[in-house]
């Protein structure tokens, strides 16, 4: 580096492409290797706040306060440049970005070199930032002098950039240090417009790099915001063959037929930050024609993760909303119908999945075709399903039944998801709520149960059948323990009359809705 060489260096955020930041010639080669526009400034990496005075003029107290609290770490401060820093490094600006990275190897390299290391992210311009040495090799092999492998980056998104030359200080790029942490030290922080939206033609961002379409996989990306279950439902209802998904771990099984790259659990933003660039990169070199990505909310690291996804999407985003989907299931005679009526009275839209299944058996050519492919011609000449024929195949053969269910779920789930869209409260009525995977779209899954004696009496009265037959039907269904094990909530119906239970169910759902809306 002292001789002007280019070296890939590990940091806790992303890998950087480093060179002596005071050597204009070396810096020029960084721009060449990355194919980076000359007006996009580089940041200087220093081993401690003691070096600030060497390269920056009029360093404010707040810079030392931030360094004290967050360095070494994922924070870049924009300060006034001293003339020792070449304009080539700052892209012609009178300000310079400085950061102290939290990686022992790179800190040792900077100390040993004795010069500040200018380092942009080590990707080819326009590609996702590298979060492992293998990514840098992909982009820079043959173009630079060396790559130091320091393991996978522990943060995974680039540093947060705060401009301290303006009042109030301005967040130019959300990153590995949450905005909330900066606010604790600085009080008011302005957030640059380029963080959340696409700039208009000719509009100039304060961080020159924010204007470029970054991290762009070849396929167009749609970012879906909103509650994770609603965004999963939106994606499920929108996907077409050949498209790909970036989703939280919990939802991956819903997209089994598609190319999926997971981000980590919905609640684990630290993991999502570590994986977001790898997920975007993984789609390069694949044939997917479009990508849908789930997006976390803006709190904490979510602002940075969402910003990287949105930039990859050219800010093409869709909001799936925060509506609530309740799943309801339960055996015959337990009172599921009354419970659904109660939810409907609270404004819920009720989606009867059994009715939907029968509708699709008649009308959905894709589902009918898949059943015919698997089981032969089980549809009568008038188009109706020959239940006996299909039944004789699947009811004696567990594997065949499983195959049939898989086909039905694959077609029914996206349709159910589409129909749920736009409704603030949905009640999904499904016998196989858990087995089908529909429960993954639900904020709560409610099993309606009742003591066996009450169920027997109710079915006998309702369907005019014998006690013996009523008991047989109940015995063929899932036991109450199943609902206690698999549902988030169990609603026990011990009421003497349906109206009484409906009133109970209504206050039960009112409570769930209140809990979920907090
Ligand atoms: O985490 C990071 O910051 C990584 C690692 C390697 O340290 N580096 C990094 O550098 O992300 P780069 O060049 O990919 O992104 C730096 C961003 C660019 O958008 C650039 O426009 C902006 O910082 N920037 C640099 N100097 C600036 C300045 N004086 N004023 C405003 N924005 C500046
Ligand atoms: Mg970059």
XYZ file of C-alpha atoms and ligand atoms in Angstrom:
552
model
C 0.000 0.000 0.000
C 2.858 2.395 0.723
C 4.029 1.762 -2.844
C 0.611 2.669 -4.225
C -0.787 -0.867 -4.525
C -4.469 -1.864 -4.312
C -5.512 -4.311 -1.608
C -8.884 -5.801 -0.736
C -9.345 -5.387 3.016
C -11.878 -6.899 5.405
C -13.975 -4.666 7.654
C -16.922 -5.413 9.899
C -19.317 -3.811 7.392
C -18.245 -4.924 3.916
C -14.913 -5.568 2.217
C -13.142 -2.452 1.006
C -10.818 -1.831 -1.911
C -7.993 0.009 -0.196
C -5.093 2.200 -1.261
C -3.054 5.048 0.241
C -5.649 7.832 0.497
C -2.998 10.544 0.217
C -1.613 9.144 -3.046
C -3.713 10.551 -5.896
C -2.262 8.051 -8.353
C -3.177 5.036 -6.247
C -6.621 6.516 -5.677
C -7.115 6.900 -9.430
C -6.493 3.171 -9.836
C -9.256 2.411 -7.305
C -11.732 4.236 -9.533
C -10.442 2.309 -12.558
C -10.627 -1.113 -10.905
C -14.201 -0.523 -9.741
C -15.365 1.282 -12.865
C -16.523 3.993 -10.465
C -17.569 7.487 -11.585
C -14.843 10.011 -10.697
C -17.237 12.316 -8.816
C -18.057 9.656 -6.228
C -15.785 10.339 -3.238
C -13.948 7.734 -1.179
C -13.821 7.551 2.596
C -10.613 7.477 4.614
C -10.035 4.679 7.107
C -8.055 5.587 10.222
C -7.032 3.572 13.280
C -8.388 6.058 15.860
C -9.894 9.503 16.435
C -6.354 10.796 17.107
C -5.829 10.944 13.346
C -8.826 13.232 12.691
C -6.811 16.481 13.072
C -4.341 15.339 10.402
C -6.946 15.243 7.637
C -9.859 17.365 8.858
C -10.338 21.082 9.611
C -12.546 22.471 12.410
C -13.411 19.094 13.892
C -16.505 19.667 16.075
C -16.894 18.283 19.601
C -19.694 16.066 18.352
C -17.217 14.158 16.165
C -15.167 13.212 19.210
C -18.297 12.327 21.151
C -19.400 10.006 18.348
C -15.928 8.493 17.959
C -15.715 7.911 21.693
C -19.004 6.045 21.652
C -19.015 4.232 18.299
C -15.440 3.827 17.002
C -14.106 1.464 15.952
C -17.417 0.737 14.267
C -19.785 1.194 11.314
C -19.911 5.007 11.359
C -18.473 7.408 8.764
C -18.333 11.113 9.607
C -18.249 13.808 6.938
C -15.952 16.651 8.026
C -14.080 19.542 6.427
C -11.089 18.428 4.352
C -7.520 19.546 4.993
C -5.566 20.191 1.795
C -3.288 17.213 2.437
C -6.205 15.035 1.288
C -6.192 15.010 -2.540
C -9.329 16.211 -4.329
C -9.100 12.978 -6.311
C -9.940 11.163 -3.048
C -12.880 13.423 -2.162
C -14.299 13.508 -5.673
C -13.574 17.234 -5.808
C -15.410 18.020 -2.549
C -14.099 20.253 0.267
C -15.325 17.656 2.758
C -14.004 14.192 3.534
C -15.544 11.063 5.016
C -13.581 9.357 7.790
C -14.166 6.101 9.586
C -12.381 3.753 11.974
C -13.290 0.171 10.995
C -13.762 -2.524 13.600
C -11.552 -5.281 12.226
C -8.274 -6.205 13.943
C -6.466 -7.156 10.721
C -7.365 -3.969 8.886
C -6.595 -1.780 11.903
C -3.156 -3.426 12.050
C -2.650 -2.877 8.311
C -3.465 0.845 8.592
C -1.165 1.259 11.612
C 1.649 -0.533 9.809
C 1.162 1.441 6.580
C 1.109 4.693 8.555
C -1.227 6.303 6.007
C -5.016 6.669 5.933
C -6.487 4.026 3.661
C -9.038 5.227 1.130
C -11.467 2.386 0.583
C -14.792 2.204 -1.170
C -16.719 -1.061 -0.975
C -14.744 -3.647 -2.962
C -17.414 -4.480 -5.526
C -17.446 -3.575 -9.173
C -19.496 -0.381 -9.414
C -23.203 -1.256 -9.546
C -22.887 -4.704 -8.000
C -23.822 -5.700 -4.434
C -21.114 -4.906 -1.871
C -18.823 -7.831 -0.978
C -19.404 -9.385 2.436
C -16.915 -12.242 2.009
C -13.510 -12.569 0.367
C -15.063 -14.787 -2.328
C -17.250 -11.864 -3.445
C -14.158 -9.673 -3.854
C -12.433 -12.397 -5.844
C -15.520 -12.546 -8.120
C -15.301 -8.834 -8.855
C -11.596 -7.938 -8.568
C -9.595 -10.998 -9.552
C -6.752 -9.933 -11.860
C -7.410 -6.222 -11.320
C -5.730 -5.582 -7.971
C -2.607 -6.627 -6.053
C -4.049 -8.648 -3.183
C -7.095 -9.549 -1.144
C -6.805 -10.129 2.597
C -9.331 -12.765 3.701
C -10.603 -11.700 7.125
C -13.665 -13.927 7.186
C -17.314 -13.044 6.642
C -18.330 -9.503 7.564
C -20.115 -9.416 10.907
C -22.327 -6.403 10.123
C -22.968 -6.949 6.408
C -24.205 -3.501 5.334
C -21.922 -0.491 4.857
C -21.283 2.138 7.496
C -23.822 4.778 8.464
C -22.784 8.159 7.036
C -23.441 11.301 9.067
C -22.626 14.764 7.740
C -21.315 16.886 10.638
C -20.636 19.963 8.501
C -24.319 20.982 8.549
C -26.817 21.838 11.307
C -28.610 19.711 12.278
C -26.311 16.823 11.370
C -27.668 14.910 8.395
C -27.902 11.171 7.840
C -26.686 10.627 4.276
C -26.707 6.838 4.251
C -28.301 4.469 6.789
C -25.928 1.668 7.681
C -24.591 -0.629 10.334
C -25.080 1.907 13.131
C -28.797 2.602 13.675
C -30.129 6.156 13.364
C -31.541 5.818 16.885
C -27.985 5.401 18.251
C -26.866 8.634 16.543
C -29.881 10.484 17.910
C -28.896 9.469 21.438
C -25.650 11.397 21.068
C -26.604 14.168 18.644
C -30.254 14.848 19.430
C -31.895 16.013 16.232
C -30.686 14.337 13.031
C -32.040 15.200 9.584
C -32.529 12.282 7.189
C -31.521 12.894 3.591
C -34.294 12.406 1.061
C -32.218 9.963 -0.970
C -32.463 7.427 1.880
C -36.118 6.596 1.263
C -36.906 7.630 -2.262
C -35.629 7.840 -5.759
C -34.269 11.250 -6.645
C -35.858 13.172 -9.456
C -33.999 13.530 -12.747
C -31.064 15.925 -12.220
C -31.569 16.165 -8.433
C -28.271 16.014 -6.518
C -27.932 13.857 -3.409
C -25.545 14.998 -0.666
C -23.713 11.682 -0.770
C -22.822 11.441 -4.449
C -22.911 7.631 -4.310
C -26.604 7.576 -3.387
C -27.607 8.609 -6.891
C -26.316 5.503 -8.599
C -28.501 2.463 -9.009
C -26.602 0.180 -6.680
C -26.579 -3.471 -5.852
C -28.613 -4.277 -8.884
C -29.193 -7.924 -9.785
C -29.968 -8.452 -13.446
C -33.639 -9.277 -12.835
C -35.978 -6.432 -11.794
C -36.680 -6.354 -8.056
C -39.960 -5.511 -6.298
C -39.620 -4.706 -2.602
C -42.707 -5.564 -0.553
C -43.097 -3.653 2.727
C -45.651 -4.090 5.503
C -46.304 -6.783 8.079
C -44.166 -9.836 7.278
C -47.179 -12.149 6.926
C -48.925 -9.720 4.626
C -45.831 -9.230 2.477
C -45.417 -13.016 2.259
C -49.072 -13.336 1.220
C -48.650 -10.580 -1.361
C -45.609 -12.276 -2.866
C -47.289 -15.690 -2.839
C -50.247 -14.243 -4.709
C -48.069 -12.431 -7.255
C -45.331 -14.915 -8.170
C -45.229 -16.446 -11.600
C -43.179 -19.299 -12.928
C -39.480 -18.523 -13.286
C -39.475 -15.738 -10.683
C -37.461 -15.632 -7.458
C -37.958 -14.632 -3.838
C -35.905 -13.040 -1.074
C -37.767 -13.751 2.162
C -37.502 -14.208 5.892
C -36.711 -17.770 6.965
C -40.200 -18.516 8.319
C -41.823 -18.052 4.931
C -39.403 -19.987 2.721
C -41.519 -23.195 2.749
C -44.363 -21.271 1.082
C -42.212 -20.686 -1.979
C -40.903 -24.217 -2.475
C -41.379 -24.199 -6.256
C -39.389 -21.008 -6.762
C -35.777 -19.905 -6.403
C -35.544 -18.649 -2.819
C -32.778 -16.903 -0.882
C -33.497 -16.272 2.775
C -32.529 -13.226 4.841
C -32.777 -14.691 8.353
C -35.688 -14.751 10.773
C -38.244 -11.923 10.461
C -37.272 -10.612 13.899
C -33.488 -10.902 13.416
C -32.379 -7.726 11.648
C -28.704 -8.280 12.481
C -28.809 -11.513 10.485
C -30.786 -9.849 7.666
C -28.089 -7.172 7.414
C -25.401 -9.851 7.187
C -27.229 -11.683 4.409
C -28.900 -9.020 2.285
C -26.048 -8.529 -0.193
C -25.346 -12.229 -0.490
C -29.032 -12.821 -1.273
C -28.985 -10.153 -4.000
C -25.706 -11.461 -5.387
C -26.998 -15.046 -5.408
C -29.554 -14.121 -8.071
C -26.890 -12.953 -10.479
C -26.068 -15.646 -12.961
C -29.481 -17.260 -12.464
C -32.248 -17.176 -15.025
C -34.963 -15.735 -12.769
C -37.015 -13.135 -14.602
C -38.090 -11.068 -11.590
C -37.410 -10.966 -7.860
C -39.789 -10.171 -5.005
C -38.192 -9.237 -1.682
C -39.712 -9.038 1.789
C -38.585 -5.921 3.636
C -38.251 -5.278 7.385
C -39.673 -2.131 9.019
C -37.524 0.999 9.405
C -36.557 0.644 13.061
C -32.918 -0.061 13.975
C -30.975 -1.826 11.219
C -34.219 -2.125 9.230
C -33.655 1.335 7.728
C -30.337 0.234 6.202
C -31.576 -3.192 5.053
C -34.685 -1.645 3.471
C -32.555 1.050 1.816
C -30.263 -1.549 0.189
C -33.208 -3.626 -1.031
C -34.991 -0.544 -2.349
C -31.897 0.685 -4.147
C -31.577 -2.716 -5.801
C -35.215 -2.291 -6.848
C -34.724 1.231 -8.188
C -37.149 2.097 -5.341
C -39.872 -0.041 -6.896
C -41.836 -0.861 -3.745
C -45.296 -2.137 -2.913
C -46.892 -1.883 0.520
C -48.770 -5.011 1.561
C -50.169 -3.220 4.617
C -50.489 -4.337 8.199
C -53.857 -6.096 8.058
C -54.466 -9.091 10.287
C -55.093 -12.604 9.044
C -56.579 -14.999 11.594
C -56.601 -18.699 10.837
C -59.491 -20.752 12.216
C -59.684 -24.481 12.415
C -61.479 -27.129 14.448
C -63.477 -30.338 14.312
C -67.129 -30.757 13.422
C -69.613 -29.622 16.055
C -67.084 -27.523 17.970
C -68.512 -24.185 16.884
C -66.125 -22.907 14.209
C -69.027 -21.476 12.208
C -70.218 -19.360 15.145
C -66.652 -18.188 15.764
C -66.332 -17.116 12.135
C -69.609 -15.231 12.367
C -68.247 -13.413 15.412
C -65.113 -12.365 13.516
C -67.246 -11.255 10.580
C -69.254 -9.003 12.899
C -65.977 -7.360 13.926
C -65.394 -6.437 10.290
C -63.527 -9.559 9.239
C -63.611 -10.873 5.684
C -64.207 -14.630 5.872
C -62.440 -16.869 3.394
C -63.814 -20.420 3.399
C -60.943 -22.513 2.046
C -63.058 -25.626 1.616
C -65.487 -23.699 -0.595
C -62.530 -22.191 -2.435
C -61.148 -25.696 -3.015
C -64.418 -26.880 -4.537
C -64.682 -23.773 -6.661
C -61.170 -24.298 -7.985
C -61.871 -27.974 -8.676
C -64.544 -26.754 -11.080
C -62.889 -23.671 -12.517
C -59.129 -23.656 -12.078
C -57.628 -25.273 -15.140
C -54.094 -25.334 -13.679
C -55.222 -27.254 -10.598
C -57.449 -29.572 -12.643
C -54.589 -30.210 -15.056
C -52.149 -31.024 -12.257
C -54.631 -33.485 -10.718
C -55.211 -35.148 -14.080
C -51.446 -35.390 -14.674
C -50.988 -37.121 -11.323
C -54.046 -39.371 -11.128
C -55.416 -39.831 -14.634
C -58.784 -38.630 -15.840
C -60.752 -38.252 -12.623
C -63.069 -35.609 -14.038
C -66.439 -36.682 -15.444
C -67.426 -35.657 -18.991
C -69.502 -32.762 -17.582
C -66.337 -31.419 -15.940
C -67.227 -32.272 -12.345
C -64.778 -34.189 -10.220
C -65.540 -37.919 -9.988
C -65.106 -38.081 -6.232
C -65.463 -41.808 -6.064
C -62.785 -42.368 -8.667
C -60.283 -40.007 -7.020
C -61.246 -41.287 -3.552
C -60.584 -44.876 -4.550
C -57.039 -43.854 -5.528
C -56.043 -41.638 -2.616
C -57.893 -43.047 0.388
C -56.157 -46.410 0.253
C -52.708 -44.967 -0.468
C -51.134 -42.505 1.980
C -48.481 -41.398 -0.497
C -51.111 -40.668 -3.146
C -53.135 -38.624 -0.668
C -50.047 -36.653 0.200
C -49.429 -36.012 -3.500
C -52.994 -34.807 -3.957
C -52.750 -32.492 -0.960
C -49.477 -31.042 -2.233
C -51.101 -30.257 -5.592
C -54.157 -28.701 -3.972
C -52.127 -26.560 -1.552
C -49.799 -25.373 -4.296
C -52.732 -23.944 -6.212
C -55.009 -22.984 -3.359
C -52.554 -20.977 -1.239
C -51.743 -18.336 -3.853
C -55.436 -17.925 -4.642
C -56.309 -17.584 -0.946
C -53.493 -15.039 -0.582
C -54.820 -13.045 -3.530
C -58.329 -12.987 -2.100
C -57.084 -11.882 1.325
C -55.328 -8.879 -0.194
C -56.687 -5.483 0.729
C -58.798 -6.683 3.673
C -57.822 -5.211 7.051
C -59.059 -8.278 8.953
C -59.335 -11.726 7.421
C -60.643 -14.979 8.885
C -59.159 -17.951 7.050
C -61.406 -20.942 7.615
C -59.359 -24.052 6.864
C -59.555 -27.629 8.090
C -55.918 -28.182 7.169
C -54.787 -24.747 8.315
C -51.474 -26.010 9.689
C -50.693 -28.844 7.237
C -51.330 -26.675 4.175
C -48.897 -23.987 5.335
C -51.676 -21.350 5.378
C -50.938 -20.815 9.076
C -47.688 -19.111 8.061
C -49.749 -16.197 6.735
C -51.687 -15.831 9.985
C -50.916 -13.563 12.939
C -52.852 -16.019 15.126
C -54.107 -19.523 14.565
C -57.216 -20.346 16.543
C -58.348 -23.900 17.212
C -62.023 -24.114 18.181
C -62.691 -27.075 20.442
C -65.556 -28.345 22.609
C -66.097 -31.241 25.041
C -66.924 -34.427 23.100
C -70.363 -34.841 24.731
C -71.448 -31.388 23.610
C -70.182 -32.022 20.086
C -72.069 -35.327 19.868
C -75.324 -33.674 20.941
C -74.827 -30.797 18.491
C -74.051 -32.950 15.470
C -76.989 -35.264 16.205
C -79.369 -32.313 16.375
C -77.842 -30.511 13.394
C -77.401 -33.395 10.957
C -80.141 -35.726 12.275
C -77.743 -38.650 12.738
C -77.454 -41.367 15.366
C -75.296 -41.008 18.436
C -73.107 -43.888 17.282
C -72.459 -42.262 13.924
C -71.809 -38.872 15.555
C -69.180 -40.477 17.799
C -67.571 -42.195 14.821
C -67.271 -38.877 12.974
C -65.645 -37.178 15.935
C -63.259 -40.088 16.456
C -62.105 -39.760 12.829
C -61.036 -36.145 13.429
C -58.086 -34.566 15.216
C -58.078 -34.759 19.005
C -58.174 -31.540 21.065
C -54.525 -32.003 21.998
C -53.669 -31.390 18.333
C -55.093 -27.874 18.491
C -53.428 -27.153 21.811
C -50.085 -28.170 20.313
C -50.322 -26.506 16.914
C -52.450 -23.375 17.311
C -51.394 -20.119 18.953
C -54.810 -19.887 20.668
C -57.582 -22.315 21.592
C -61.190 -21.218 21.915
C -63.193 -23.696 23.997
C -66.923 -23.795 23.383
C -68.858 -24.889 26.443
C -71.841 -22.630 25.807
C -75.354 -23.988 25.968
C -76.543 -22.077 22.901
C -74.816 -20.888 19.681
C -75.690 -17.221 20.385
C -73.983 -17.429 23.738
C -70.826 -18.851 22.159
C -70.885 -16.278 19.380
C -70.875 -13.502 21.979
C -67.932 -15.167 23.766
C -66.072 -15.561 20.479
C -66.665 -11.916 19.655
C -65.000 -10.662 22.828
C -62.236 -13.251 22.329
C -61.446 -11.917 18.834
C -61.812 -8.310 19.960
C -59.055 -9.035 22.483
C -56.812 -10.713 19.865
C -57.277 -7.806 17.453
C -56.369 -5.345 20.186
C -53.269 -7.347 21.112
C -52.140 -7.583 17.493
C -52.656 -3.891 16.793
C -50.413 -2.791 19.667
O -18.747 0.496 5.417
C -18.257 1.262 4.585
O -18.427 2.486 4.628
C -17.426 0.636 3.477
C -16.203 -0.004 4.104
C -15.239 -0.527 3.104
O -15.601 0.889 4.974
N -17.092 1.610 2.495
C -17.990 2.115 1.617
O -17.492 3.011 0.701
O -19.150 1.776 1.629
P -18.284 3.442 -0.619
O -17.351 4.290 -1.375
O -18.833 2.249 -1.314
O -19.435 4.331 -0.098
C -19.115 5.584 0.467
C -20.256 6.544 0.279
C -20.517 6.912 -1.158
O -21.913 6.915 -1.389
C -19.962 8.327 -1.263
O -20.646 9.064 -2.226
C -20.157 8.857 0.138
O -19.900 7.738 0.951
N -19.182 9.892 0.495
C -17.854 9.764 0.601
N -17.280 10.948 0.909
C -18.276 11.848 0.990
C -18.336 13.253 1.247
N -17.250 13.986 1.482
N -19.535 13.850 1.250
C -20.649 13.138 1.026
N -20.658 11.817 0.770
C -19.479 11.174 0.736
Mg -20.165 1.096 -2.344
